[in-house]
Amino acid sequence: MTKPKNDDKLLKHQKLRYAEYYGMTEIFDDLYSKSQKGFSFKNLMNIIISPENILLAYRTIKRNGGSQTEGVDGVTIKDLENLTQEDFISKVQRRFQYYRPRKVRRVEIPKPNGKKRPLGIPSMWDRVAQQCILQVLDPICEAKFYKHSYGFRPLRSADNAIMDCMYRMNKSHMTYVVDVDIKGFFDEVNHTKLMRQIWTLGIRDKQLLVIIRKMLKAPIVLPNGKVTYPTKGTPQGGILSPLLANINLNEFDWWIGRQWEERDCKELVPQYNSKGTRHKSHVYRKLRTSTTLKEVYIVRYADDFKIFCRNRNEAERTFKAVKLWLKERLNLPISEEKSQITNLRKKSSEFLGITLKLVSKNNRLVCFSHIASKAKKRIKHQLKQQMKLIQIKGAKETIIREIQKYNSMVIGIHNYYSMVIGIHNYYSMATHVSKDLEEIHYQLYLSFKNRLQAKGLTKIGEYKGKDKGLLPYLQSQNIRYLMGYPILPISYVKTRTLKGRNKNLNRYTPEGRKLIHKQQESVETWKLKWLREHSIINKRATVEYNDNRISLFVAQKGKCAVTGQELDMDDIHCHHKRPWLETKDDSYRNLIIVGRDIHRLIHATNEKVIKNLFQLLNLSDTGLTKLNQLRELAGNSPLLKENLNLEQLC
């Protein structure tokens, strides 16, 4: 059985790297630190509209898969790439100065239950504006968010949320759980309440608050063409919406936390361990023996949350209090039919596609987890649909392409709130995932065999491809081959051991970042600053060109790609491999960093100039080979040592 890689083992984090490139790391650290100390922020717009923050927003958005999706104006990231860096920055700054959001395009995404989830797609310019705001607000809010909320937060995942639930069941002996379902949470957020909550967090830049309110009130174009003007809600699909949703429910998190976990007994002397972490066990003992307070713990992922209680009485009291608080305090509607109290010893409770239940094992109660029944139906349906696509394809190339899609559904990357792909990667956190997927495998087996037998399905095959992710699965007895390509068995999986989240992981502290990735050290910080301050400014130097110029310089460790020598800052040239006049291509793969003389030699056609430059550079055979490759791509003939007659120049 194969065991997927643990996503918690983060070697690096791309967004951190981007912040380093644009010199925003220290600024974000400062915002986080001040927020922890309770500062009020009244001049955030200066940071939001800074060129560095705007360029960082561009870089982040262009890496997003949704950047190719059009808004109502038909603009995509491709249209922004062709702007010069100066034009791009000035356009964003002007939009903030007189901000008026464009209409949001509403699309409806099918849900597994047959219903549709409405998504709002802002225009590309509004997405850039939202990303600029998000980058600055995120460190401020992270300092204030509750420790047991996990959805839409950096360095937190569904794994962490499930692990937290298991801890409450296994270690804290919480046998009851309260579920309160909020009807259409994202569409029901009260704007007035939300703006007050933002103010309470210390975000008090009035210009920024006006802009956020305008974003919330942006008109929506429905699929039928009708335009509506929202009075409540944060549109799903907006870049800023997840953060605003967390701000709205953060007050609820802390209200629950202060009922017990964050409650303090002022008469007790605080106690700390050797690492400086405060012990709370004696506080909890005091609360249990001298008060009638309810012992409750919350675990929240977006608008899904579990509130754990010790007994039925406390659960019922909590259930009533929570429903009343959400209705009266946040003006959120409650679904009575979906809200319930569950005795975890008798019945399982579902959370993020996983069911949790306490089962007696070795004279103690242990949490057993399974794939939820709805999730199993969804997995079975999607695998069947993909199997049909494999069956109807005729050409070998298209069949293999569909098999690759099938395999990606089994082991690819999974996002709980999107299409269920990467079944093993996500659901392997369940303690009994093997049993659940064996059941699905048995149900699919006959269909699998009947549909693909005629196409040459075999048990024996030899995979010669380069995809290392497939190799562990080749040991399975249930592996099958079609046209020599392996079809991965859904049943070949092992439970992944969940580990508690490292509390020291933090994107906004130097100590926390060391646990996430190794800081970029191949290029000195002052050199990156010089590159940012000396961007290429001409009609051909687009924002995409300058962004990739920085990435390439770091990737090449500040050295020439041909000579391998470290470059002086005034000697850096960013060369188009295939001529820009022919391709208009500023992508990363079409650019390379070389020295000034190498750049001249790539384009040189004059024999005397070539000889002089060649003698000056004294290239090695390897360097000459690299140079000739670039010359050929540029449409020039390769250089041969024997044809240069260097002795004539001496």
XYZ file of C-alpha atoms in Angstrom:
650
model
C 0.000 0.000 0.000
C 1.163 3.482 -0.739
C 1.190 6.361 1.649
C 0.797 9.882 0.224
C 3.195 12.610 1.189
C 2.256 14.686 4.192
C 1.323 18.192 3.101
C 2.426 19.533 6.495
C 6.046 18.930 5.602
C 6.463 22.278 3.923
C 9.899 22.835 2.500
C 9.039 26.201 1.076
C 6.073 28.464 0.539
C 5.771 30.282 -2.763
C 3.940 33.319 -1.394
C 6.743 33.843 1.094
C 9.254 33.708 -1.730
C 7.268 36.267 -3.720
C 7.207 38.620 -0.709
C 11.011 38.305 -0.479
C 11.393 39.194 -4.160
C 9.415 42.405 -3.684
C 10.781 43.387 -0.279
C 7.429 43.104 1.535
C 8.440 40.554 4.178
C 9.568 43.086 6.783
C 6.488 45.244 6.213
C 4.124 42.299 6.754
C 6.091 41.256 9.847
C 5.690 44.761 11.255
C 1.920 44.768 10.633
C 1.590 41.388 12.367
C 3.649 42.483 15.374
C 1.741 45.733 15.810
C -1.599 43.951 15.481
C -0.611 41.569 18.281
C 0.073 44.590 20.486
C -3.335 46.104 19.732
C -2.279 48.921 17.383
C -4.823 50.810 15.307
C -3.984 51.142 11.602
C -5.053 54.428 10.003
C -2.695 54.718 7.025
C -2.862 51.320 5.352
C -3.589 52.722 1.891
C 0.003 53.943 1.628
C 1.168 50.317 1.851
C -1.654 48.969 -0.345
C -0.856 51.284 -3.281
C 2.928 50.977 -2.997
C 4.540 49.711 -6.237
C 6.047 46.717 -4.414
C 2.682 45.581 -3.040
C 0.979 46.056 -6.424
C 3.650 44.041 -8.247
C 3.443 41.340 -5.575
C -0.329 41.200 -6.152
C 0.241 40.798 -9.889
C 2.717 37.981 -9.340
C 0.360 36.160 -6.951
C -2.661 36.460 -9.245
C -0.865 35.324 -12.393
C 0.063 32.073 -10.607
C -3.613 31.511 -9.843
C -5.407 29.082 -12.161
C -8.452 31.366 -12.252
C -6.458 34.235 -13.761
C -7.555 33.150 -17.248
C -11.249 33.457 -16.328
C -12.903 36.548 -17.764
C -14.950 39.038 -15.790
C -17.820 41.050 -17.300
C -15.313 43.203 -19.215
C -13.651 40.202 -20.903
C -10.207 41.070 -19.467
C -7.849 38.271 -18.359
C -4.347 38.249 -16.920
C -2.978 38.092 -20.489
C -4.246 41.614 -21.116
C -2.461 42.891 -18.006
C 0.797 41.128 -18.901
C 1.212 43.248 -22.013
C 1.166 46.529 -20.094
C 4.427 48.200 -19.168
C 5.288 48.041 -15.495
C 4.824 51.794 -15.152
C 1.389 51.730 -16.807
C 0.232 48.790 -14.722
C 1.203 50.393 -11.409
C -0.281 53.788 -12.313
C -3.583 52.207 -13.474
C -3.956 50.326 -10.177
C -3.111 53.417 -8.139
C -5.630 55.548 -10.075
C -8.358 52.945 -9.563
C -7.788 53.076 -5.814
C -7.902 56.864 -5.840
C -11.372 56.928 -7.406
C -12.493 53.381 -6.681
C -15.647 52.098 -8.327
C -15.946 48.321 -8.629
C -17.020 46.862 -11.922
C -19.932 44.450 -12.132
C -19.406 40.911 -10.838
C -20.220 38.059 -13.212
C -22.344 35.365 -11.539
C -21.817 31.744 -12.564
C -23.388 28.638 -11.067
C -21.237 25.613 -10.306
C -22.978 22.197 -9.957
C -22.769 20.633 -6.480
C -22.650 16.866 -5.838
C -26.191 16.955 -4.399
C -27.593 18.280 -7.668
C -27.898 21.874 -6.470
C -25.752 24.746 -7.713
C -23.243 26.919 -5.889
C -23.269 30.582 -7.020
C -19.840 32.058 -7.676
C -19.134 35.723 -8.269
C -16.281 36.465 -10.690
C -14.980 40.042 -10.328
C -13.233 41.817 -13.183
C -9.483 41.289 -13.421
C -8.760 44.842 -12.247
C -10.961 44.326 -9.188
C -9.156 41.071 -8.478
C -5.851 42.927 -8.493
C -7.295 45.531 -6.112
C -8.639 42.821 -3.792
C -5.293 41.012 -3.784
C -3.496 44.261 -2.894
C -5.837 44.708 0.077
C -5.690 41.042 1.110
C -1.885 41.040 1.339
C -1.934 43.939 3.805
C -4.941 42.853 5.863
C -3.882 39.210 6.201
C -1.016 39.728 8.726
C -3.194 42.110 10.777
C -6.052 39.616 10.937
C -3.840 36.560 11.491
C -2.601 38.131 14.707
C -6.205 38.360 15.948
C -7.764 35.141 14.625
C -8.593 32.268 16.964
C -6.190 29.326 17.056
C -8.868 26.672 16.355
C -10.089 28.081 13.023
C -8.476 26.498 9.966
C -10.316 27.395 6.763
C -8.826 29.895 4.298
C -5.854 30.662 6.518
C -2.157 30.378 5.626
C -0.368 27.203 6.725
C -3.617 25.607 7.938
C -5.532 22.776 6.337
C -8.453 20.377 6.633
C -5.942 17.868 8.057
C -5.313 20.220 10.983
C -9.046 20.609 11.612
C -9.683 16.838 11.585
C -6.669 16.249 13.841
C -8.011 18.857 16.279
C -11.369 17.046 16.373
C -9.678 13.699 17.000
C -7.659 15.221 19.828
C -10.823 16.473 21.531
C -12.358 13.021 21.252
C -9.310 10.927 22.153
C -7.488 13.095 24.715
C -10.051 15.541 26.093
C -12.759 12.838 26.283
C -15.425 14.984 24.664
C -18.287 12.596 23.888
C -20.886 15.029 22.560
C -20.675 17.371 19.589
C -22.930 20.278 18.658
C -23.567 21.041 14.975
C -25.302 24.266 13.995
C -25.764 24.754 10.267
C -25.815 28.311 8.893
C -28.059 28.656 5.829
C -26.034 30.017 2.899
C -23.468 31.686 5.147
C -21.532 33.540 2.432
C -24.751 35.042 1.082
C -26.019 36.081 4.516
C -23.120 38.042 6.042
C -24.438 41.353 7.376
C -22.449 44.215 5.844
C -22.937 46.682 8.703
C -21.889 44.110 11.284
C -18.889 43.077 9.181
C -17.619 46.659 8.843
C -17.831 47.089 12.625
C -15.869 43.875 13.115
C -13.157 45.102 10.742
C -12.971 48.351 12.744
C -12.703 46.360 15.999
C -9.697 44.451 14.636
C -7.847 47.773 14.448
C -8.305 48.413 10.702
C -9.326 52.060 10.834
C -8.173 53.536 7.543
C -11.390 55.252 6.458
C -10.505 55.297 2.755
C -9.859 51.548 2.875
C -13.115 50.870 4.725
C -15.057 52.809 2.078
C -13.397 50.735 -0.674
C -14.231 47.431 1.087
C -17.860 48.478 1.480
C -18.003 49.368 -2.222
C -16.592 45.916 -3.054
C -19.314 44.284 -0.973
C -21.961 46.350 -2.775
C -20.642 45.688 -6.305
C -23.546 44.973 -8.709
C -23.935 41.333 -9.812
C -24.791 40.237 -13.362
C -26.870 37.057 -13.163
C -26.623 34.272 -15.809
C -29.861 35.595 -17.379
C -28.344 39.072 -17.766
C -30.302 40.687 -14.941
C -28.349 42.997 -12.623
C -28.863 42.864 -8.843
C -27.448 45.032 -6.075
C -26.500 43.013 -2.959
C -27.449 44.248 0.502
C -25.709 41.406 2.334
C -23.229 38.595 1.772
C -19.636 38.188 0.564
C -19.631 36.764 -2.976
C -17.994 33.340 -3.259
C -15.214 33.613 -5.824
C -13.913 36.998 -4.700
C -10.291 37.040 -3.519
C -11.139 39.030 -0.396
C -14.300 37.060 0.501
C -12.658 34.203 2.489
C -10.832 36.685 4.741
C -14.007 38.719 5.290
C -15.904 35.513 6.137
C -13.259 34.610 8.742
C -13.461 38.132 10.198
C -17.227 37.743 10.541
C -16.979 34.410 12.394
C -13.870 35.286 14.426
C -16.049 37.006 17.010
C -18.016 33.760 17.349
C -14.786 31.718 17.747
C -13.608 33.915 20.603
C -17.021 33.903 22.280
C -16.899 30.097 22.418
C -13.231 30.128 23.447
C -13.864 32.476 26.379
C -16.563 30.179 27.723
C -13.864 27.760 28.807
C -10.521 27.375 27.004
C -9.551 31.046 27.079
C -11.218 31.725 30.419
C -8.834 32.934 33.073
C -8.894 32.673 36.847
C -7.347 35.902 38.004
C -6.798 34.587 41.528
C -4.445 31.852 40.240
C -0.732 32.489 39.672
C 0.174 31.721 36.016
C 2.453 28.696 35.531
C 4.799 28.169 32.578
C 6.899 25.295 31.215
C 10.562 25.429 30.205
C 9.656 26.733 26.723
C 7.668 29.625 28.119
C 4.266 28.156 27.279
C 1.633 28.657 29.926
C 0.098 25.632 31.648
C -3.700 25.797 31.795
C -4.465 22.465 33.515
C -4.678 23.966 37.010
C -6.982 26.699 35.644
C -9.319 24.069 34.152
C -9.338 22.139 37.452
C -10.361 25.313 39.250
C -13.112 25.984 36.707
C -14.475 22.431 36.998
C -14.549 22.399 40.808
C -15.686 25.924 41.650
C -17.913 27.045 38.732
C -20.890 25.816 36.692
C -19.358 26.882 33.394
C -19.797 24.690 30.321
C -16.624 22.922 29.143
C -16.724 23.512 25.389
C -14.178 23.530 22.565
C -14.672 24.726 19.000
C -13.033 23.550 15.761
C -13.981 25.600 12.707
C -13.208 25.307 9.000
C -14.831 28.198 7.074
C -18.548 28.074 7.943
C -18.404 24.422 9.115
C -17.717 24.007 12.807
C -17.875 21.458 15.610
C -18.408 22.360 19.256
C -17.315 19.551 21.583
C -18.892 19.035 25.010
C -18.364 16.579 27.853
C -21.980 15.542 28.511
C -25.565 15.819 27.234
C -26.596 18.606 29.574
C -23.722 20.875 28.548
C -24.329 20.063 24.882
C -28.020 21.041 25.084
C -27.218 24.315 26.871
C -24.510 25.095 24.309
C -26.815 24.202 21.416
C -29.458 26.714 22.508
C -26.903 29.429 23.324
C -25.076 29.101 19.983
C -28.239 29.287 17.865
C -29.429 32.334 19.784
C -26.041 34.064 19.580
C -25.653 33.556 15.817
C -29.180 34.838 15.173
C -29.049 37.873 17.444
C -25.376 38.845 17.250
C -24.471 38.085 13.615
C -27.972 38.044 12.077
C -27.311 34.656 10.496
C -30.159 32.245 9.649
C -29.995 28.758 11.162
C -31.097 25.534 9.459
C -33.017 23.718 12.196
C -33.231 20.419 10.281
C -29.448 20.239 9.782
C -28.521 21.424 13.285
C -28.215 18.692 15.909
C -26.535 17.242 18.989
C -24.664 13.958 18.466
C -23.610 11.406 21.055
C -20.311 10.301 19.529
C -20.423 6.972 21.367
C -23.631 5.982 19.574
C -23.564 7.841 16.289
C -20.971 9.276 13.904
C -20.692 12.967 13.047
C -19.597 14.281 9.634
C -16.969 16.996 9.139
C -15.201 17.964 5.880
C -16.144 14.722 4.136
C -14.999 12.557 7.089
C -17.202 10.831 9.695
C -16.015 10.703 13.317
C -17.179 8.264 16.013
C -15.973 7.039 19.409
C -15.490 3.268 19.542
C -14.434 1.158 22.515
C -10.947 -0.299 22.015
C -8.726 -1.810 24.712
C -11.015 -0.506 27.475
C -10.957 3.067 26.230
C -12.813 5.189 23.711
C -10.959 5.858 20.457
C -11.953 7.977 17.460
C -12.655 5.928 14.340
C -12.980 7.901 11.117
C -14.425 6.930 7.744
C -15.144 8.548 4.415
C -18.620 10.072 4.636
C -21.375 8.309 2.689
C -21.995 11.377 0.486
C -18.310 11.551 -0.336
C -18.218 7.831 -1.217
C -21.142 8.253 -3.619
C -19.403 11.245 -5.184
C -16.127 9.333 -5.576
C -17.896 6.360 -7.161
C -19.855 8.577 -9.565
C -16.836 10.583 -10.710
C -14.674 7.512 -11.263
C -17.482 5.897 -13.296
C -17.843 9.009 -15.447
C -14.121 9.099 -16.129
C -14.173 5.390 -16.931
C -16.830 6.084 -19.593
C -14.569 8.704 -21.181
C -11.731 6.144 -21.370
C -14.136 3.683 -23.023
C -15.422 6.009 -25.786
C -12.030 7.371 -26.879
C -10.515 5.855 -30.012
C -6.967 7.098 -30.524
C -4.221 5.782 -28.223
C -3.045 9.279 -27.267
C -6.516 10.413 -26.157
C -7.114 7.154 -24.248
C -3.850 7.575 -22.325
C -4.729 11.217 -21.632
C -8.053 10.150 -20.088
C -6.300 7.415 -18.067
C -3.943 10.088 -16.726
C -6.982 12.123 -15.644
C -8.400 9.041 -13.925
C -5.103 8.506 -12.104
C -4.992 12.150 -11.029
C -8.440 11.710 -9.489
C -6.959 8.875 -7.432
C -3.686 10.466 -6.280
C -3.652 14.128 -7.427
C -3.964 17.277 -5.324
C -7.281 17.643 -3.514
C -9.228 20.722 -2.540
C -12.275 19.976 -0.413
C -14.306 22.857 -1.820
C -13.640 22.032 -5.463
C -13.899 18.921 -7.611
C -12.925 15.764 -5.750
C -9.549 14.841 -7.161
C -6.711 13.246 -5.295
C -8.888 10.830 -3.354
C -5.910 9.158 -1.706
C -4.180 12.445 -0.969
C -7.131 13.789 1.000
C -9.127 10.885 2.428
C -6.104 8.916 3.622
C -6.452 10.924 6.851
C -9.420 8.679 7.747
C -8.422 5.810 10.044
C -10.515 3.312 8.035
C -9.968 4.702 4.545
C -8.701 1.337 3.291
C -11.974 -0.387 4.195
C -14.046 2.397 2.592
C -12.131 2.375 -0.679
C -12.113 -1.431 -0.817
C -15.902 -1.204 -0.815
C -15.848 1.286 -3.708
C -13.308 -0.854 -5.595
C -15.572 -3.904 -5.294
C -18.568 -1.922 -6.550
C -16.621 -0.575 -9.537
C -14.792 -3.772 -10.492
C -17.392 -5.357 -12.791
C -18.161 -2.045 -14.497
C -14.444 -1.473 -14.929
C -13.915 -4.888 -16.494
C -16.971 -4.812 -18.785
C -16.221 -1.360 -20.183
C -12.510 -1.778 -20.855
C -12.011 -5.512 -21.492
C -12.649 -5.115 -25.210
C -9.995 -2.355 -25.436
C -7.275 -4.711 -24.208
C -7.354 -4.372 -20.417
C -4.683 -6.633 -18.884
C -3.235 -7.530 -15.497
C 0.309 -7.598 -16.837
C 2.186 -4.623 -18.173
C 5.439 -2.710 -17.982
C 5.394 0.986 -17.291
C 8.368 2.856 -18.774
C 7.164 6.392 -18.147
C 8.807 9.050 -15.961
C 5.928 9.719 -13.534
C 7.396 8.574 -10.204
C 4.030 9.000 -8.457
C 2.763 5.890 -10.258
C 5.635 3.587 -9.268
C 4.417 2.553 -5.753
C 1.057 1.476 -7.202
C 2.680 -0.991 -9.610
C 3.126 -3.402 -6.668
C -0.627 -3.767 -6.210
C -2.341 -6.960 -7.360
C -5.266 -4.812 -8.503
C -3.208 -2.751 -10.947
C -4.451 -2.934 -14.553
C -2.923 -1.831 -17.850
C -4.511 -0.445 -20.978
C -2.323 0.059 -24.027
C 0.690 -0.352 -21.774
C -0.349 2.437 -19.400
C -1.240 1.667 -15.744
C -4.715 2.365 -14.322
C -4.329 2.880 -10.585
C -6.478 0.879 -8.139
C -8.618 2.998 -5.848
C -8.254 0.426 -3.051
C -4.449 0.593 -2.783
C -4.132 3.107 0.056
C -2.877 3.387 3.607
C -4.091 5.594 6.435
C -1.956 8.681 6.819
C -0.905 9.467 10.377
C -2.052 12.941 11.290
C 0.234 15.133 13.340
C -0.715 18.133 15.404
C -0.039 21.486 13.787
C 3.236 23.093 14.819
C 2.145 26.191 16.745
C 5.355 27.984 15.800
C 4.585 27.908 12.059
C 4.014 31.496 11.082
C 4.353 33.336 7.811
C 4.882 36.662 9.586
C 7.739 35.986 11.989
C 11.392 35.174 11.135
C 11.289 32.162 13.489
C 8.062 30.860 11.953
C 9.360 31.193 8.406
C 12.453 29.126 9.196
C 10.146 26.158 9.824
C 8.407 26.682 6.481
C 11.235 27.283 4.048
C 14.831 28.311 3.795
C 15.149 31.986 3.085
C 16.451 32.835 -0.355
C 20.213 33.252 0.075
C 21.570 32.636 -3.408
C 21.190 36.328 -4.215
C 21.880 39.134 -1.745
C 18.880 41.191 -0.681
C 20.409 44.450 -1.892
C 20.688 43.020 -5.409
C 16.973 42.200 -5.492
C 16.255 45.719 -4.281
C 18.457 47.106 -7.060
C 16.581 45.045 -9.670
C 13.219 46.302 -8.380
C 14.391 49.905 -8.380
C 16.025 49.583 -11.812
C 13.292 47.851 -13.770
C 13.476 47.986 -17.559
C 11.381 50.919 -18.755
C 10.436 50.970 -22.445
C 7.466 50.074 -24.615
C 8.604 46.461 -24.897
C 9.376 45.929 -21.194
C 6.065 44.641 -19.878
C 5.110 43.981 -16.263
C 5.430 40.265 -17.060
C 8.948 40.777 -18.425
C 10.172 42.610 -15.319
C 8.554 40.111 -12.975
C 10.201 37.151 -14.713
C 13.503 39.052 -14.826
C 13.633 38.957 -11.015
C 12.691 35.255 -10.881
C 15.352 34.307 -13.410
C 18.050 36.306 -11.654
C 17.371 34.405 -8.424
C 17.041 31.043 -10.195
C 20.415 31.577 -11.906
C 21.936 32.758 -8.589
C 22.898 36.080 -10.146
C 25.154 34.390 -12.722
C 25.326 34.490 -16.505
C 23.612 31.452 -18.055
C 26.436 31.033 -20.595
C 29.675 31.850 -18.735
C 28.522 30.909 -15.236
C 30.220 34.047 -13.881
C 28.601 36.300 -11.279
C 27.222 39.410 -12.926
C 27.703 43.022 -11.897
C 24.378 44.829 -11.562
C 24.990 47.080 -14.568
C 25.978 44.016 -16.623
C 22.629 42.186 -16.316
C 20.753 41.608 -19.569
C 17.476 39.705 -19.823
C 17.413 38.073 -23.278
C 14.448 36.701 -25.262
C 15.425 33.213 -26.487
C 13.052 33.485 -29.414
C 12.967 37.054 -30.729
C 10.340 39.272 -29.171
C 9.451 40.811 -32.530
C 8.375 37.354 -33.739
C 6.740 35.917 -30.617
C 5.798 38.841 -28.300
C 6.562 36.231 -25.637
C 7.699 37.537 -22.219
C 7.113 34.249 -20.424
C 9.634 32.764 -18.024
C 10.552 29.936 -20.413
C 11.435 32.391 -23.202
C 13.776 34.533 -21.104
C 17.311 34.056 -19.811
C 19.798 36.204 -17.877
C 23.167 36.794 -19.574
C 26.011 39.321 -19.412
C 26.156 42.378 -21.685
C 28.899 41.000 -23.974
C 27.238 37.598 -24.243
C 24.015 39.347 -25.208
C 25.849 41.272 -27.947
C 27.472 38.063 -29.163
C 24.109 36.266 -29.405
C 22.817 38.907 -31.825
C 26.080 39.840 -33.573
C 26.391 39.219 -37.313
C 29.424 41.390 -38.106
C 32.488 39.155 -38.344
C 34.899 41.662 -36.784
C 32.562 42.312 -33.832
C 32.135 38.574 -33.311
C 35.891 37.955 -33.305
C 36.562 40.783 -30.862
C 33.857 39.671 -28.433
C 34.866 36.010 -28.710
C 38.484 36.844 -27.914
C 37.413 39.048 -24.992
C 35.153 36.407 -23.423
C 37.432 33.381 -23.935
C 34.513 30.932 -23.737
C 34.931 27.291 -22.796
C 33.556 24.537 -25.020
C 30.502 24.251 -22.769
C 29.974 28.004 -22.877
C 30.290 28.009 -26.667
C 27.692 25.258 -26.935
C 25.230 27.253 -24.797
C 25.965 30.391 -26.809
C 25.323 28.630 -30.117
C 22.025 27.268 -28.849
C 20.901 30.820 -28.067
C 22.217 32.120 -31.419
C 20.259 29.488 -33.332
C 17.057 30.336 -31.419
C 17.665 33.987 -32.313
C 17.989 33.055 -35.992
C 21.784 33.397 -36.253
C 24.298 30.807 -37.403
C 26.405 28.993 -34.778
C 30.025 29.990 -34.195
C 32.882 27.570 -34.858
C 36.305 28.133 -33.299
C 38.136 27.061 -36.431
C 36.294 29.653 -38.513
C 37.089 32.584 -36.251
C 40.830 32.751 -37.074
C 41.650 34.292 -33.736
C 45.380 34.348 -34.444
C 44.805 37.075 -37.058
C 43.603 39.411 -34.321
C 46.728 39.077 -32.207
